[in-house]
Coordinates of C-alpha atoms and ligand atoms in Angstrom, one line a residue:
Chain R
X1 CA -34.7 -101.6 -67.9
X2 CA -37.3 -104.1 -66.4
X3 CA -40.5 -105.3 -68.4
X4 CA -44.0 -104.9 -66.9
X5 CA -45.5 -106.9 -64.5
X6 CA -46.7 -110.6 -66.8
X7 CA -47.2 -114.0 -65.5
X8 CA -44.5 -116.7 -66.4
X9 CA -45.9 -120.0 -68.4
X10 CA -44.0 -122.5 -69.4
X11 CA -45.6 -125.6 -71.1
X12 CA -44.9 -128.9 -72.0
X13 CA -46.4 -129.5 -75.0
X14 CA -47.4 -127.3 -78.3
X15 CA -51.0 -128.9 -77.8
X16 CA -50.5 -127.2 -74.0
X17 CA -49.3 -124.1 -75.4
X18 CA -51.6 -123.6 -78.0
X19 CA -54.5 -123.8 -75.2
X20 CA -53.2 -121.5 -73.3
X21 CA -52.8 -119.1 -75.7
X22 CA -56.5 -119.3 -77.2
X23 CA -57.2 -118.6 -73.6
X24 CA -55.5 -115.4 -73.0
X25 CA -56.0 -114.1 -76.1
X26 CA -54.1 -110.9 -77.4
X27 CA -53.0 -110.6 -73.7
X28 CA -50.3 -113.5 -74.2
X29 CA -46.9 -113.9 -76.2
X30 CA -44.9 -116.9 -76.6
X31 CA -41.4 -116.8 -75.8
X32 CA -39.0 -118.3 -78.0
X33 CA -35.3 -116.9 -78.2
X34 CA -36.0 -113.6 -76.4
X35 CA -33.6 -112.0 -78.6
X36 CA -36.3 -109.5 -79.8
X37 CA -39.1 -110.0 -77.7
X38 CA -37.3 -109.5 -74.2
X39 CA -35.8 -106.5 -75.6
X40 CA -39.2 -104.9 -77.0
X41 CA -40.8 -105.9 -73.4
X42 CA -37.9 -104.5 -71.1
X43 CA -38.5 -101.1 -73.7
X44 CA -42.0 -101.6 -72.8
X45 CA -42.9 -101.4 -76.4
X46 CA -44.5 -104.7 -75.5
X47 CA -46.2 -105.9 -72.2
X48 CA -47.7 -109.1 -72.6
X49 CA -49.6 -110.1 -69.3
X50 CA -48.8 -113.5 -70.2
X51 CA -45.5 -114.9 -71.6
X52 CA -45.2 -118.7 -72.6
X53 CA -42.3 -119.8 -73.1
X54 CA -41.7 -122.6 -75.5
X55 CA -38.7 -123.9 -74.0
X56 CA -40.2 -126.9 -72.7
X57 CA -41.2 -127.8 -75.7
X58 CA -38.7 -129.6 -77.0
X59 CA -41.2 -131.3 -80.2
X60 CA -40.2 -128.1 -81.9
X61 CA -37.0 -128.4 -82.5
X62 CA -35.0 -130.3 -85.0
X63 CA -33.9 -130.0 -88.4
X64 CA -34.6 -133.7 -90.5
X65 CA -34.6 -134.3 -94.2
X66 CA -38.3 -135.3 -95.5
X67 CA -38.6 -137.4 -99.0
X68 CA -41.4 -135.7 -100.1
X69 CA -44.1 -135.7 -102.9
X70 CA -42.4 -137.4 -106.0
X71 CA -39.3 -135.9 -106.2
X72 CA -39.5 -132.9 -103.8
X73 CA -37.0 -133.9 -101.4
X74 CA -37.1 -131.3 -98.2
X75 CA -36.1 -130.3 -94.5
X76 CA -38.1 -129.9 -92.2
X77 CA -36.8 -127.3 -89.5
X78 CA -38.7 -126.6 -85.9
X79 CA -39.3 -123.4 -85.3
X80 CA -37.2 -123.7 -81.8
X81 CA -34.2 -124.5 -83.7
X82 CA -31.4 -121.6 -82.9
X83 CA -29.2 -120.0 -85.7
X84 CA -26.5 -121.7 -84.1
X85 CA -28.0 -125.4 -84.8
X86 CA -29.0 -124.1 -88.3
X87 CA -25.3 -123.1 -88.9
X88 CA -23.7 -126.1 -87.8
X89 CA -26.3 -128.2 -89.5
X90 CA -24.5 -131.0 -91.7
X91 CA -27.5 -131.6 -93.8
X92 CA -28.6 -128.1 -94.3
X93 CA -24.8 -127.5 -95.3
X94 CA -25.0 -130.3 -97.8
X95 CA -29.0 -129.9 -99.4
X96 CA -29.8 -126.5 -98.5
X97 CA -26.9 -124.6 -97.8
X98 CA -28.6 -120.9 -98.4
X99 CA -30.1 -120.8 -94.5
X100 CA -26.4 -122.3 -93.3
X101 CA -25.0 -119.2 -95.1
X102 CA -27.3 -116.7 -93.7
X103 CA -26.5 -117.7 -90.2
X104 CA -23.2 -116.7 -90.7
X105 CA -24.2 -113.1 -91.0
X106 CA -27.0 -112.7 -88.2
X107 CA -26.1 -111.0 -84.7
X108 CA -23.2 -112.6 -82.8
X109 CA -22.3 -116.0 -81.4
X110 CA -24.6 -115.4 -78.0
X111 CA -27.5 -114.2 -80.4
X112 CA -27.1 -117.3 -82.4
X113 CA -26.8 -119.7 -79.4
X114 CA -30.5 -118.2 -78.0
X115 CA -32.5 -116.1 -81.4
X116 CA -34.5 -118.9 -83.3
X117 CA -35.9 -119.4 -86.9
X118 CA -39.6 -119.4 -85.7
X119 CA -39.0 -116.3 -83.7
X120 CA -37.0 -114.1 -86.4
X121 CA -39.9 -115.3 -88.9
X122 CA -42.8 -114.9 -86.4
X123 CA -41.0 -111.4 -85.4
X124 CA -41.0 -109.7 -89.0
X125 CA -38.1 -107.3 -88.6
X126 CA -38.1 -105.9 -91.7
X127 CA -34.7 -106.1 -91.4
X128 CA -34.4 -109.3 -90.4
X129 CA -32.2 -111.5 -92.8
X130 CA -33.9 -114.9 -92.4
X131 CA -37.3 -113.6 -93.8
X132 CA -35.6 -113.1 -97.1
X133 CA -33.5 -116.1 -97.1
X134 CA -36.7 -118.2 -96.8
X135 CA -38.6 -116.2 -99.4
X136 CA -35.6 -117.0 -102.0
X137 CA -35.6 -120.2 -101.5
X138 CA -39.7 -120.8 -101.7
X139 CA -40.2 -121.9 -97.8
X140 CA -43.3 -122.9 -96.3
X141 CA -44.2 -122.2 -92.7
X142 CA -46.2 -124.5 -90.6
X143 CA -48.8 -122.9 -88.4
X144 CA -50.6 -124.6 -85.9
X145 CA -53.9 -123.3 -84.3
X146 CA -56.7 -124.0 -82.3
X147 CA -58.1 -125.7 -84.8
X148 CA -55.3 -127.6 -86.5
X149 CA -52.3 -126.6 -88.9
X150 CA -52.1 -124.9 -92.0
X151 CA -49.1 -124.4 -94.4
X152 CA -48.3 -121.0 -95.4
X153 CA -46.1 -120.1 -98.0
X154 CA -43.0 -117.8 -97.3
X155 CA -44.1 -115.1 -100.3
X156 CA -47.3 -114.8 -98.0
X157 CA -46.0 -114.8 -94.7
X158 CA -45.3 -111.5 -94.5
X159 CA -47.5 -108.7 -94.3
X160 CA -45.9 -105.5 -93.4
X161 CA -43.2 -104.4 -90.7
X162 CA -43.1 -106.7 -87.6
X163 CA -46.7 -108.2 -88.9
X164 CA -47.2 -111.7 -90.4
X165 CA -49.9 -113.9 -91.7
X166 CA -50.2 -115.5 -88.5
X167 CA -53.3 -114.7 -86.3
X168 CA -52.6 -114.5 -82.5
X169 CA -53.9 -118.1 -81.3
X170 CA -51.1 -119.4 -84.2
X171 CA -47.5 -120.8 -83.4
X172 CA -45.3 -121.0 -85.6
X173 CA -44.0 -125.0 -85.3
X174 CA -42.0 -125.9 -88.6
X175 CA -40.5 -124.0 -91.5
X176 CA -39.9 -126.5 -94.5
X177 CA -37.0 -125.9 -97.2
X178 CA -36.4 -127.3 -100.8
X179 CA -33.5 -129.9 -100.6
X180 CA -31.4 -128.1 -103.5
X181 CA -30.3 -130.1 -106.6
X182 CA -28.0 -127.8 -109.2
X183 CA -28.3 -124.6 -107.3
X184 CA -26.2 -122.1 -106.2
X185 CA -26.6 -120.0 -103.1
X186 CA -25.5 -117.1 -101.6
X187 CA -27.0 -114.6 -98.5
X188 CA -24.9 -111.2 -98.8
X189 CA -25.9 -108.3 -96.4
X190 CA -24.7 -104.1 -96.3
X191 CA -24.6 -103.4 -92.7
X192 CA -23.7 -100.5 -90.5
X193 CA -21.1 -102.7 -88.6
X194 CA -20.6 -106.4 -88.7
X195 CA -24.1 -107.8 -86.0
X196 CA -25.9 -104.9 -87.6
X197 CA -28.9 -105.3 -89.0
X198 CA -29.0 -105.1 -92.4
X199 CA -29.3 -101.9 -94.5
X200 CA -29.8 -104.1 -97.5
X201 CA -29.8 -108.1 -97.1
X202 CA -30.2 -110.3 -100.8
X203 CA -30.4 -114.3 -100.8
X204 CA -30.2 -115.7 -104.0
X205 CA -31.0 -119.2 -105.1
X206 CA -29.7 -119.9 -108.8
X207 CA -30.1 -122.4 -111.1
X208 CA -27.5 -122.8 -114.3
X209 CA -28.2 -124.9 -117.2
X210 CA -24.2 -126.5 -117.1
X211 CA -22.7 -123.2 -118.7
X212 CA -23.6 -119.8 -117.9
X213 CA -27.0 -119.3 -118.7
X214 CA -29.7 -119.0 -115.6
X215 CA -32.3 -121.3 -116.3
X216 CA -34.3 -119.8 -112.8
X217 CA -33.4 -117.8 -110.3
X218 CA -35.0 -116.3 -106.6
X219 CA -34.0 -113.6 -104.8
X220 CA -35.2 -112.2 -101.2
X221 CA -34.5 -108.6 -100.3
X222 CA -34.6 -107.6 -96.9
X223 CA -33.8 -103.9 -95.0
X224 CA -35.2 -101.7 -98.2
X225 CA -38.8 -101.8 -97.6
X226 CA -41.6 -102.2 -94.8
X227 CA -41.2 -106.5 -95.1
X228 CA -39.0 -108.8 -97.1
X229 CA -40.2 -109.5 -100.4
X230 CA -38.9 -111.5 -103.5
X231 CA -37.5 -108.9 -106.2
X232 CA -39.7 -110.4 -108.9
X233 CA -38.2 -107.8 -111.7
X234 CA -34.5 -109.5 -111.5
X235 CA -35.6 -112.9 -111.7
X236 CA -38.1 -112.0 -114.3
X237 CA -34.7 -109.7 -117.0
X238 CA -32.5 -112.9 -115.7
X239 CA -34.7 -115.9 -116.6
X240 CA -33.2 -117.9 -119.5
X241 CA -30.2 -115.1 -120.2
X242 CA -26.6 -114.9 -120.2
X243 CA -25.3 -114.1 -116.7
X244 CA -22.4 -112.1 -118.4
X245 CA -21.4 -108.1 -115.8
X246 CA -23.7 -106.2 -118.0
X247 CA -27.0 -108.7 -118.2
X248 CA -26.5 -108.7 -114.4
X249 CA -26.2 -105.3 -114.0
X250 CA -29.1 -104.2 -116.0
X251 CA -31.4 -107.1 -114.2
X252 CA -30.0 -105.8 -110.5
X253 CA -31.5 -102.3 -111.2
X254 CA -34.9 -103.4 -110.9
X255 CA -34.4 -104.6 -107.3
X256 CA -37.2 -101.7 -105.9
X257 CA -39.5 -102.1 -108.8
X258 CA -42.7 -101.4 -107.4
X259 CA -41.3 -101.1 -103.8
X260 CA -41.9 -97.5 -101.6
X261 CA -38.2 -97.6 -100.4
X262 CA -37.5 -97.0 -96.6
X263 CA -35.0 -93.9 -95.8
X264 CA -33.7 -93.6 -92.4
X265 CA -31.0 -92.0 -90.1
X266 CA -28.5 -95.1 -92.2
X267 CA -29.4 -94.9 -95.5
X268 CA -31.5 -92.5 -97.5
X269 CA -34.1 -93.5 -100.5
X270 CA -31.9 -92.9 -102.9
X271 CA -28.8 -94.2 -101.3
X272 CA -30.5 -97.6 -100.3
X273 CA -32.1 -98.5 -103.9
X274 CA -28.6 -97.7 -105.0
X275 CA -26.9 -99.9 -102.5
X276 CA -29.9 -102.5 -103.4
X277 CA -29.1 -102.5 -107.0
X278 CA -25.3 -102.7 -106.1
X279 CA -25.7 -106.0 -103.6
X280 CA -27.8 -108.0 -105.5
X281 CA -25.5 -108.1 -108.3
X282 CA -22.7 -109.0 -106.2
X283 CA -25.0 -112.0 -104.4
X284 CA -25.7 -113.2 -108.1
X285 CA -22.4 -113.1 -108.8
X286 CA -21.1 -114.3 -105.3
X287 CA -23.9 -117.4 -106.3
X288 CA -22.2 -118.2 -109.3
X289 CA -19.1 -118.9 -107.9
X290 CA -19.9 -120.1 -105.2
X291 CA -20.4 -124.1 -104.4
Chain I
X1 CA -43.1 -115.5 -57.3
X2 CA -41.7 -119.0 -59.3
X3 CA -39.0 -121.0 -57.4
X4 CA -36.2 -121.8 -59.4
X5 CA -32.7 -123.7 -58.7
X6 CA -29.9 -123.1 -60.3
X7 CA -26.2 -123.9 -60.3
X8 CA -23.7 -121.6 -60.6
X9 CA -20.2 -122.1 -60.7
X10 CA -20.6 -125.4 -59.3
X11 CA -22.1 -124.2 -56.5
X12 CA -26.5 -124.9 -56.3
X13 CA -29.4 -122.0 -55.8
X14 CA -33.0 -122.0 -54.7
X15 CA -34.4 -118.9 -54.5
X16 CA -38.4 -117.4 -55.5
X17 CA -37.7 -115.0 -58.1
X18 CA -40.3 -112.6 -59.4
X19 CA -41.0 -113.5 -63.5
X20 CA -39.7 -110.6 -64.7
X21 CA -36.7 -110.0 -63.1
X22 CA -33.7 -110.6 -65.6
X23 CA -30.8 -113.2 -65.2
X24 CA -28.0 -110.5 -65.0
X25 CA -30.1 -109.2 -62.0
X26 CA -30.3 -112.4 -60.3
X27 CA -26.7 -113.5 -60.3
X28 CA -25.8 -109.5 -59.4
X29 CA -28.3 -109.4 -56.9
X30 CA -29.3 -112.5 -55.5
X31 CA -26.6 -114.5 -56.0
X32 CA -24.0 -111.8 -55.1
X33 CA -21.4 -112.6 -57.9
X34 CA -21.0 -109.1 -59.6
X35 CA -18.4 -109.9 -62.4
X36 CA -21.2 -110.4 -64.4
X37 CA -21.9 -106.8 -66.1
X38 CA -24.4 -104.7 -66.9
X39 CA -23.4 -102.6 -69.9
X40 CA -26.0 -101.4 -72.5
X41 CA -28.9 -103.7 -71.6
X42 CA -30.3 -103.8 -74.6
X43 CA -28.4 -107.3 -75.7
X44 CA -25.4 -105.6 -78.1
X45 CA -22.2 -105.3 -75.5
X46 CA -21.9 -108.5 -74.3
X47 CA -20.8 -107.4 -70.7
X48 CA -23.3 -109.5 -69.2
X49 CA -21.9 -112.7 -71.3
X50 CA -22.2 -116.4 -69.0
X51 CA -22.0 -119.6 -70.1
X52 CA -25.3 -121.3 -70.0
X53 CA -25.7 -124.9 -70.4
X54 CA -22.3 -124.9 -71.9
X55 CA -23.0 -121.9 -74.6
X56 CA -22.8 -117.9 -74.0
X57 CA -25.6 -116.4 -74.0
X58 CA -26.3 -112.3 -72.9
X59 CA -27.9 -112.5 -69.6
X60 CA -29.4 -109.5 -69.9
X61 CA -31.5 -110.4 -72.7
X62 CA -32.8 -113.7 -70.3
X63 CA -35.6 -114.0 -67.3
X64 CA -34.3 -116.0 -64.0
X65 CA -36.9 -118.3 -64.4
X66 CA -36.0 -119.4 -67.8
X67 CA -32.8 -120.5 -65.7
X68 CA -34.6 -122.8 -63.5
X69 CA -32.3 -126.2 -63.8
X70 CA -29.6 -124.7 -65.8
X71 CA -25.9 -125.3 -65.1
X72 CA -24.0 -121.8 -65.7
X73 CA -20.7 -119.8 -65.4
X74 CA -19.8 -117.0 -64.5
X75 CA -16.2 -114.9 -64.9
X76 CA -15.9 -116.0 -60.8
X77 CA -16.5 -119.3 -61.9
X78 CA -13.2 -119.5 -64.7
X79 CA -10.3 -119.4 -61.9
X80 CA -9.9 -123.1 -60.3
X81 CA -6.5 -124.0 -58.9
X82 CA -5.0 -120.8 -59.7
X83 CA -6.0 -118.6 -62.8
X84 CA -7.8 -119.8 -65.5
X85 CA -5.2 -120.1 -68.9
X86 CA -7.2 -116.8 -70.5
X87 CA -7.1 -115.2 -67.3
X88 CA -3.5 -115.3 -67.2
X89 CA -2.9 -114.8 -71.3
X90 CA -5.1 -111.6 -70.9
X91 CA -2.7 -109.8 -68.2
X92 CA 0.1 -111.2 -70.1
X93 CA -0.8 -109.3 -72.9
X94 CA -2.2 -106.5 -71.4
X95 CA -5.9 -107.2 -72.8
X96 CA -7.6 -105.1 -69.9
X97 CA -7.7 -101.0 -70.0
X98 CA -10.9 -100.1 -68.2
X99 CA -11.8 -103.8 -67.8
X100 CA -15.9 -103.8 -67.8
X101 CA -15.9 -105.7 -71.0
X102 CA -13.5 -108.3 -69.5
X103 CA -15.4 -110.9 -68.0
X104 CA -17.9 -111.4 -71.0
X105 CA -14.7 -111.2 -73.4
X106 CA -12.7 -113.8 -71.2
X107 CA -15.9 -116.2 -71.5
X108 CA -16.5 -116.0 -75.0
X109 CA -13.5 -116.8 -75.5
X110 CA -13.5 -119.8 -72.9
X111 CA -16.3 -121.4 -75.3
X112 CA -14.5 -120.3 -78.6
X113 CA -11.6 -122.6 -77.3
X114 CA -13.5 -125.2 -76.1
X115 CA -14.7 -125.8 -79.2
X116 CA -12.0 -125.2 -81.0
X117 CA -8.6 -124.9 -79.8
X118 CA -6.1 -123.5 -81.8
X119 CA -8.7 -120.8 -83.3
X120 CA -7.3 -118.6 -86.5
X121 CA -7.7 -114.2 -86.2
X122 CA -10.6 -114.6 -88.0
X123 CA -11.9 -117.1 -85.8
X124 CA -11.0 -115.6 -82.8
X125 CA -12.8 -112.1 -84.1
X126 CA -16.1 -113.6 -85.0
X127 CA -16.1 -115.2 -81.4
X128 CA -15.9 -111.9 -79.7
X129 CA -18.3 -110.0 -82.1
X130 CA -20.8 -110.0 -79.5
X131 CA -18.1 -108.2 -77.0
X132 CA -17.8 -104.8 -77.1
X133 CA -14.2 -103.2 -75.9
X134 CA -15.7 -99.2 -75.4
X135 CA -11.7 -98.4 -75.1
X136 CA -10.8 -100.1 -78.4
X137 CA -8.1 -102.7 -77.0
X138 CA -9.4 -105.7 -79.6
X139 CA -5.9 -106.0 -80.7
X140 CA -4.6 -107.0 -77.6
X141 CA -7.5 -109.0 -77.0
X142 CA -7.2 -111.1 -79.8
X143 CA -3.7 -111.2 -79.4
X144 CA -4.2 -113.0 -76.0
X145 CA -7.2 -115.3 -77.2
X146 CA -4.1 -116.8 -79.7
X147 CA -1.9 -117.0 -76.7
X148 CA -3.8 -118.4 -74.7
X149 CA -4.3 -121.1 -77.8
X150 CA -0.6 -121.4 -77.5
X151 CA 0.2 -122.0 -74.6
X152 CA -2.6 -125.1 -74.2
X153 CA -0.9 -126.7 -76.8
X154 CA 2.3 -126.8 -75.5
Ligands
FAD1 C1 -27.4 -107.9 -80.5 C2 -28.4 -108.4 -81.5 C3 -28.1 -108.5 -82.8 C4 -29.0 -109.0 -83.7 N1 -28.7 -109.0 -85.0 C5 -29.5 -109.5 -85.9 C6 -29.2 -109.6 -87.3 O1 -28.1 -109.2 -87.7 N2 -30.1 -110.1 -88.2 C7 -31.3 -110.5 -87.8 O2 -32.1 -110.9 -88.6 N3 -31.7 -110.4 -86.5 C8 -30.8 -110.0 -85.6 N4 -31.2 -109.9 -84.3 C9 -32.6 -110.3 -83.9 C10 -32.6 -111.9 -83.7 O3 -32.5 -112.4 -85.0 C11 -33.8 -112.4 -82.9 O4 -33.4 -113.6 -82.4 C12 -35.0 -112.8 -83.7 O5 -35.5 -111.7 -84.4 C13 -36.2 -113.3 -82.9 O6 -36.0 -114.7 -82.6 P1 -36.2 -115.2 -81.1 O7 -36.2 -116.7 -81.1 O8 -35.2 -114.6 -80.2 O9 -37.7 -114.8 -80.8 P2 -38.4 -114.0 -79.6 O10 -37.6 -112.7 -79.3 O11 -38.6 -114.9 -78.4 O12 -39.8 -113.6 -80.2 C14 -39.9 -112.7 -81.2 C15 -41.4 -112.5 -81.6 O13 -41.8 -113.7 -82.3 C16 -42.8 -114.4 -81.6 N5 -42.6 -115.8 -81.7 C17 -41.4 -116.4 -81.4 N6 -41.5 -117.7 -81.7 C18 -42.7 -117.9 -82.2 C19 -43.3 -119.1 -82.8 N7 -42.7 -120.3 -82.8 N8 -44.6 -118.9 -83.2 C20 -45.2 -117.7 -83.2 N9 -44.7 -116.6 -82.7 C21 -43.4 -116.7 -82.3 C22 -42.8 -113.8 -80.2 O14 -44.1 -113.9 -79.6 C23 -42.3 -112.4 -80.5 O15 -43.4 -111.6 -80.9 C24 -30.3 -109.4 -83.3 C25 -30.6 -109.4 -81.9 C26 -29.7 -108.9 -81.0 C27 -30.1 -108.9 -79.6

């Protein structure tokens, strides 16, 4: 399969980039990974007549811890950094190891090495696991512009399938995380076949008081609807209770509250709320015992 | 038309390459080393697996141009003095049936054990997740990955 005919850009800076694409408009994509975008251009389901690549553009990618306002510690990620640098990441393993864990279950080794955070955020599978790991854990996303940056928070990020906040002349340069004090994480996804993409993905970001009570709690769902979205009904039944089987179980079946569930060739309606209801509770409890 | 040069195998290109001609075409076609695979093309088999810059990546799923100054490898490219150690561990083992997974399989796990040497099963399985065997032989295939391992330590 060979893409359309587009014309090859590849800049040096984001300031560069950014000009270039408030010049060509909707007729221009940028080119991060090309793990999705390659594949939706060689199905011609995309034919950009531009494509800048943001491979030169080496400002965007790092991962560095930022003290922040009073006592919000965070990382600050580039949006070129690959699932592979997120994985082996030794301070995302130590202060925020939920993005670290999700890794672990995206694609294959050679998809890690080349798919990037900004471009599985930018791209909006809604499928995609890192959409819900960053909605669990309260993310904001950096987009710059034309005519500056603006911060965008992860719970309104994304908008429907493959379809963010982001208006064309916007790049995506830096996703920001919570450094993680008395949390526990966990990212667990159903899939068809291990590299799959998920039929139900949960990230869960949990907060005991010491014993076994949840003092707060997050959780992202990816795979059941038309975009990620944080299952607001679990948190809500979990806040301030007992995490004992039954408290859990009861909380988990509230995972597609208010949600218009996808059914497909993989999962039916009914099937995937089930499966939802079943891998949430085993995040939470995969959180809980986990580090 | 963008010029691009490119190493491969140790050996340096310069060639104009349109900017939408894939990366698997350009080493099939223009550089003429066809151990490089095209299986599904849609970036799941992992038949078209090189080393780029020292990390596989599916060459399908890349444009030439994107190439331009990178340093690659190719299946031609494992066999120096002799076979290369996986080479050799995967026809001890009898890890080939049809063989079209082969050279993406034998470089993945090149990089698994550059990285890490003496890789456990589970290790070895998660390295080669992005290789698909179509006639099932992943036993023997991991099974000559550990070998392999082996015999480097000795
Ligand atoms: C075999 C295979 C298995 C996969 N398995 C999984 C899986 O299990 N889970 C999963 O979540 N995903 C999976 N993926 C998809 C993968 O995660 C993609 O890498 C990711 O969706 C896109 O990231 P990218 O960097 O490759 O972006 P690209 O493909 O380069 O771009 C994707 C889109 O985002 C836009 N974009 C990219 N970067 C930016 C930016 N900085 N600012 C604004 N827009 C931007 C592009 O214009 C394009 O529209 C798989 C892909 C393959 C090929």
């Amino acid at each position: 399969m060979i893409p359309n005919k587009f014309e090859y850009i590849r800049p040096n800076t984001l300031q560069e980039a950014l000009s270039i694409l408030s010049a060509y408009r909707e007729d221009a994509k940028v080119l991060a990974g090309g793990q999705s975008l390659l594949s939706l251009m060689k199905l011609r389901l995309a034919s950009p007549k531009y494509l800048i690549d943001l491979s030169g553009v080496p400002e965007l990618n790092y991962i560095r811890e930022e003290s922040g306002r009073g006592n919000s510690a965070r990382i600050a990620i580039g949006a070129l950094t690959t699932y592979a640098q997120i994985k082996e990441s030794a301070v995302l393993q130590a202060k925020s190891p939920l993005l670290v864990q999700t890794t672990h279950l995206i694609g294959d080794v050679q998809v890690r090495n080349r798919g990037t955070l900004g471009g599985s955020l930018a791209h909006a599978d809604p499928a995609g696991d890192m959409p819900a790991a960053i909605l669990a854990l309260g993310a904001e996303i950096k987009a710059v512009g034309p005519k500056g940056a603006r911060w965008i928070k992860a719970e309104d990020f994304f908008v429907t399938a493959f379809t963010t906040a982001l208006s064309f002349d916007e790049i995506v340069a830096e996703v920001r995380v919570p450094v993680l004090k008395g949390y526990k994480t966990a990212y667990m996804k159903n899939a068809p076949r291990p590299s799959d993409f998920a039929i139900v993905g949960v990230a869960v970001c949990l907060q005991p008081d010491g014993g076994r009570t949840c003092q707060n709690i997050t959780i992202g769902i990816t795979g059941v609807t038309d975009k990620a979205y944080r299952a607001v009904g679990v948190e809500e039944s979990l806040r301030g209770k007992q995490l004992d089987p039954k408290i859990i179980e009861q909380a988990a079946s509230r995972v597609t509250d208010g949600v218009e569930v996808n059914g497909n060739i993989h999962a039916s309606k009914e099937f995937r709320s089930y499966l939802a209801s079943i891998w949430v509770k085993r995040a939470i409890q995969a959180a809980m015992s986990g580090a | 038309m963008h010029k691009i040069k490119v190493r491969i195998n140790g050996r340096d290109f310069e060639d104009e390459v349109d900017s939408r001609l894939l990366l698997v075409h350009y080493i099939r076609q223009k550089a003429r080393l066809t151990g490089t695979h095209v299986g599904c093309d849609t970036g799941n088999c992992g038949a078209c697996t090189i080393i780029f810059n020292g990390k596989t990546i599916k060459s399908c799923l890349m444009l030439a141009v994107q190439a331009n100054g990178a340093d690659m490898t190719t299946v031609e490219g494992l066999a120096k003095n002799g076979l290369h150690p996986i080479q050799e561990a995967f026809m001890d083992r009898f890890a080939i049936q049809c063989g079209y997974c082969t050279p993406g399989m034998m470089l993945s796990a090149c990089s698994l054990l550059q990285t890490n040497p003496q890789p456990n099963e589970a290790e070895i399985r998660e390295a080669i997740e992005g290789n698909l065997c179509m006639c099932t032989g992943y036993q023997q295939i991991v099974e000559a990955i550990q070998y392999a391992a082996e015999k480097t330590r000795k």
